[in-house]
PDB file of C-alpha atoms in Angstrom:
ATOM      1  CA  UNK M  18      -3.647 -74.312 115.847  1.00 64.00           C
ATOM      2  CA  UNK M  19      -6.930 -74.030 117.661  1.00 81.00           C
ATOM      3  CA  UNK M  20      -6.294 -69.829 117.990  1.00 93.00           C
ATOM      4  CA  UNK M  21      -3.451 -66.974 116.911  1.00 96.00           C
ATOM      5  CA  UNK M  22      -3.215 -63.583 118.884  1.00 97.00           C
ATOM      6  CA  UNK M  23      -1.254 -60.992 117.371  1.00 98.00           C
ATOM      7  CA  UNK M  24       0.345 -58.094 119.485  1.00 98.00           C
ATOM      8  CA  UNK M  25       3.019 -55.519 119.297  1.00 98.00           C
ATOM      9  CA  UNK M  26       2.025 -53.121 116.305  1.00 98.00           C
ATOM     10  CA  UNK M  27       2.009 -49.263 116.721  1.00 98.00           C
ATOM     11  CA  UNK M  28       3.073 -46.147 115.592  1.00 98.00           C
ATOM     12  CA  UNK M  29       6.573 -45.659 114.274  1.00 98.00           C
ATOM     13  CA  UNK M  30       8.628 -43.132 111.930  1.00 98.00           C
ATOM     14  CA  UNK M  31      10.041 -44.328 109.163  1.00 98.00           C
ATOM     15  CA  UNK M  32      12.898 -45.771 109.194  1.00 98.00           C
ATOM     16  CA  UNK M  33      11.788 -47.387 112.608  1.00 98.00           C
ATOM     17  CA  UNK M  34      11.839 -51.004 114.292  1.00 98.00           C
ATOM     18  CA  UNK M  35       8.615 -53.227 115.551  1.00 98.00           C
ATOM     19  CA  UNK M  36       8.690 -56.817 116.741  1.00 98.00           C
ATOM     20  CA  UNK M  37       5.266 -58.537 116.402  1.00 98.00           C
ATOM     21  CA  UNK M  38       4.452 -61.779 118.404  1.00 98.00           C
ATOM     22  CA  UNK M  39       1.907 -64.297 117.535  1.00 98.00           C
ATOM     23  CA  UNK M  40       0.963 -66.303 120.383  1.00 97.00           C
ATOM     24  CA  UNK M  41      -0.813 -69.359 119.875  1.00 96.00           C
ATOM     25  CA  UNK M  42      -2.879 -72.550 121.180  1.00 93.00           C
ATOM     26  CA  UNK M  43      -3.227 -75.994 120.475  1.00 82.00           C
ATOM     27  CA  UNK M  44      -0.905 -78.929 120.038  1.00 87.00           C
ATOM     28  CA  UNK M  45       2.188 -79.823 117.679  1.00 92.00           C
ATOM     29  CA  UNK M  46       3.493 -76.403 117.092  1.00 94.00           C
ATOM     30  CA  UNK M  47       6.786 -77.273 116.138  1.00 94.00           C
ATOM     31  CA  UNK M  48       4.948 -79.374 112.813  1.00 95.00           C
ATOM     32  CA  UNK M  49       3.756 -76.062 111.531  1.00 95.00           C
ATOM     33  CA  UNK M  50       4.346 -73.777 109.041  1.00 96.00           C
ATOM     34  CA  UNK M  51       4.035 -69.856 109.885  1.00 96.00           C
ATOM     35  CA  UNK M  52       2.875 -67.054 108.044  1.00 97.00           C
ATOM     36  CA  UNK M  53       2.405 -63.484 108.408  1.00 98.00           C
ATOM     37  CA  UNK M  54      -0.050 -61.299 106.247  1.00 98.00           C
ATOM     38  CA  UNK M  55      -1.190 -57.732 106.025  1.00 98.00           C
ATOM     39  CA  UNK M  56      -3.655 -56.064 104.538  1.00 98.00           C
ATOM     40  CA  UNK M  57      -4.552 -52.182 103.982  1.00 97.00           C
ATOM     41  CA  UNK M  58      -8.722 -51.530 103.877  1.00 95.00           C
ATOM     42  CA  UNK M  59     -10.078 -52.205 100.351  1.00 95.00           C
ATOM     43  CA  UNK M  60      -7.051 -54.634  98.989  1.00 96.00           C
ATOM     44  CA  UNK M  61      -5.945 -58.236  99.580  1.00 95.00           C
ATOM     45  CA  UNK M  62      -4.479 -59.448 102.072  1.00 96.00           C
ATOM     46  CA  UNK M  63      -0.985 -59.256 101.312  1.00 97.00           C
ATOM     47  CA  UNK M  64       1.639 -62.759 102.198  1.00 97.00           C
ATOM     48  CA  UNK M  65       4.236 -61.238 104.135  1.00 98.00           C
ATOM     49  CA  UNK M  66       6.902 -64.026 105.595  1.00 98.00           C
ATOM     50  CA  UNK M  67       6.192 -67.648 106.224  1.00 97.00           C
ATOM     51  CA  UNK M  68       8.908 -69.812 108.139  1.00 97.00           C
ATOM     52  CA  UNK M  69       8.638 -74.035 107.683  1.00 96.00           C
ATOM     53  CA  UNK M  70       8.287 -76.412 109.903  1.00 96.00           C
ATOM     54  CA  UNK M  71      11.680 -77.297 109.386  1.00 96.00           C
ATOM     55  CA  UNK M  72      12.851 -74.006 109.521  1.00 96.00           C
ATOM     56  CA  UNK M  73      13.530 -72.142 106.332  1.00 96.00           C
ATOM     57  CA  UNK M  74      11.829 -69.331 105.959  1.00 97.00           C
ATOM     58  CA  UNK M  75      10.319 -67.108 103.014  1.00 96.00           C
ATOM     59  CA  UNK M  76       9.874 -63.667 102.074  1.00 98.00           C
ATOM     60  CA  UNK M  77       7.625 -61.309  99.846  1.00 98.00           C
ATOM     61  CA  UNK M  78      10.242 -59.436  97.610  1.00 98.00           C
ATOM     62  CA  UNK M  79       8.591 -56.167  99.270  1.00 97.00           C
ATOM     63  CA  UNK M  80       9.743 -57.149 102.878  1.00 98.00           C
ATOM     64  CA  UNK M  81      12.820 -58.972 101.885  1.00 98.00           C
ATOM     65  CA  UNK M  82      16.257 -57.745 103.802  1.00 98.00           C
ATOM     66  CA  UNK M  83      13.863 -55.825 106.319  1.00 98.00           C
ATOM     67  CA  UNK M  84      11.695 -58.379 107.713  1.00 98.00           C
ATOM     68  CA  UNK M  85      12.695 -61.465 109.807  1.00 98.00           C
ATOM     69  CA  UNK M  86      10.204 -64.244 111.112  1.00 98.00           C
ATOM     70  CA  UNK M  87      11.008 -66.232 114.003  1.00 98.00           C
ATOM     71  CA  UNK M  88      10.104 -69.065 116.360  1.00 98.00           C
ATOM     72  CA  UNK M  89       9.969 -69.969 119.703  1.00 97.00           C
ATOM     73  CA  UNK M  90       9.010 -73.548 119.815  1.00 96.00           C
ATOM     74  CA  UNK M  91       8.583 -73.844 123.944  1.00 95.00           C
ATOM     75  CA  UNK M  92       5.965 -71.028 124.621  1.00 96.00           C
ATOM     76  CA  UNK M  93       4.560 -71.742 120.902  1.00 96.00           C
ATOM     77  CA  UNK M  94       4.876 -68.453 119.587  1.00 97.00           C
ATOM     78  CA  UNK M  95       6.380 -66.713 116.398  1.00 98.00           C
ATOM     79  CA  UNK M  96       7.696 -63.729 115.857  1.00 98.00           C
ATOM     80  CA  UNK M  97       8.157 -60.965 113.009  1.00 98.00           C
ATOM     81  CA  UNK M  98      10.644 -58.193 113.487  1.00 98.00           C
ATOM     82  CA  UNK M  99      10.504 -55.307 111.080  1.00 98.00           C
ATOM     83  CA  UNK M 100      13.060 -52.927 110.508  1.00 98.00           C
ATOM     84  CA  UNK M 101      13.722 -49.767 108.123  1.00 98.00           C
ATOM     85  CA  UNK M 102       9.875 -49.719 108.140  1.00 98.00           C
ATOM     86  CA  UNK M 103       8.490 -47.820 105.052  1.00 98.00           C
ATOM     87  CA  UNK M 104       5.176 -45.813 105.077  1.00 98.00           C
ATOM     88  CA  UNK M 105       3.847 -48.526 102.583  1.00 97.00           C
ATOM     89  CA  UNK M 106       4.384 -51.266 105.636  1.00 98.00           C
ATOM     90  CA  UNK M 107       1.695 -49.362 106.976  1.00 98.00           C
ATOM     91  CA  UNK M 108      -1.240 -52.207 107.310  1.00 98.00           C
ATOM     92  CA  UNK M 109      -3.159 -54.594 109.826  1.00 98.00           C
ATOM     93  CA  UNK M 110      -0.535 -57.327 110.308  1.00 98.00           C
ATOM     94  CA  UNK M 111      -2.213 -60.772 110.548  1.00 98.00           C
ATOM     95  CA  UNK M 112      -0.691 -64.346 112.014  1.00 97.00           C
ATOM     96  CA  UNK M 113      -1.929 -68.042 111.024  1.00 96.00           C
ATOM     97  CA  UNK M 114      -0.404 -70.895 110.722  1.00 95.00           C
ATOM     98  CA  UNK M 115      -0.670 -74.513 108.091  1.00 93.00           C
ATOM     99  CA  UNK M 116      -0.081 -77.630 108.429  1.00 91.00           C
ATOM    100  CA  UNK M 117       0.674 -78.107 105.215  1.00 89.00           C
ATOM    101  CA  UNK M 118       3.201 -76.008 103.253  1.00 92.00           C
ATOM    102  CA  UNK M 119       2.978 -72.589 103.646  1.00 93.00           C
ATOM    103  CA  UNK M 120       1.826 -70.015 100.716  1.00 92.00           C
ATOM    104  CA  UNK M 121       2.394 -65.974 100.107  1.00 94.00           C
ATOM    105  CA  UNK M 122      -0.522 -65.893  98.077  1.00 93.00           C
ATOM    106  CA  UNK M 123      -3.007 -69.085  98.794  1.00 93.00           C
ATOM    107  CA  UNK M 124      -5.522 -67.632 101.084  1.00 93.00           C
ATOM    108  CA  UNK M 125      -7.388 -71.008 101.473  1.00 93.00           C
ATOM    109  CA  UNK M 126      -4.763 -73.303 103.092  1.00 92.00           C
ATOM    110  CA  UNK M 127      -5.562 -71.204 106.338  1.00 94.00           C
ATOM    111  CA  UNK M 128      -8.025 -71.630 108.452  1.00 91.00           C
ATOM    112  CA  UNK M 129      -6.922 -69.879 112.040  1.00 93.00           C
ATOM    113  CA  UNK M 130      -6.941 -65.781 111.836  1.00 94.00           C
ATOM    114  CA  UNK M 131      -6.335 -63.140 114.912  1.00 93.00           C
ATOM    115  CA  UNK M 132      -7.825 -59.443 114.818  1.00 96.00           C
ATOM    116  CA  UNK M 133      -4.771 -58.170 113.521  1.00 98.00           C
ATOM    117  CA  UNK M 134      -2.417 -55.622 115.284  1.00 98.00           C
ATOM    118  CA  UNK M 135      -1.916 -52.259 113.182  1.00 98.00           C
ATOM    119  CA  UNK M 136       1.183 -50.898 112.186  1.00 98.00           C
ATOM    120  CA  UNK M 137       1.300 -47.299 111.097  1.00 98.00           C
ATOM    121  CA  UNK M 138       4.678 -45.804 109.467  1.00 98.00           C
ATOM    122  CA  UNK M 139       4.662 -42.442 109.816  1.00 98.00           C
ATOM    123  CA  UNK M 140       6.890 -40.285 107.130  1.00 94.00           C
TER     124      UNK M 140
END
């Protein structure tokens, strides 16, 4: 993907609901893989959900049960909708995208990064 545009964070109480889109450009969407990150000033960024190609998707143990990622291959945009949000979801959610197999954890296989939307989970 030549960019990724995150949207849709905000303020929420715990216990809340966000959906945040990822809009991107470029060609072939439907032959990537999808991943979501966050990261809270001063640690790493954090793998959050990634969804294959072919459709399967995978969670951090953290987000698992709450978190859902999702596609829509026609506009070329993907999707993460949080619920039961925790004070500790509280971070910059970031969107990218692979065209090889996705990874929680392996930083270098991406290339494309947004700005980030913020989600704060207020207790």
């Amino acid at each position: 993907q030549d960019h990724v545009t995150e949207s849709g964070g905000g303020t929420v109480q715990e216990g809340g609901s966000l959906r945040l889109t990822c809009t991107t450009t470029g060609s072939d969407f439907d032959k990537w893989d999808l991943v979501w990150f966050r990261q809270v000033p001063g640690n790493v960024r954090e793998g959050v959900a990634c969804m294959w190609n072919g459709g399967s998707t995978w969670y951090a143990s953290s987000v698992k049960g709450r978190f859902t990622i999702s596609r829509d291959i026609p506009k070329a945009t993907f999707y993460l909708q949080m619920t039961s949000l925790l004070p500790e979801d509280t971070a910059k959610y970031y969107c990218t995208a692979t065209g090889g197999r996705c990874s929680l954890t392996d930083l270098a296989k991406y290339d494309v990064w947004g700005q980030g939307t913020q989600v704060t989970v207020a207790s």
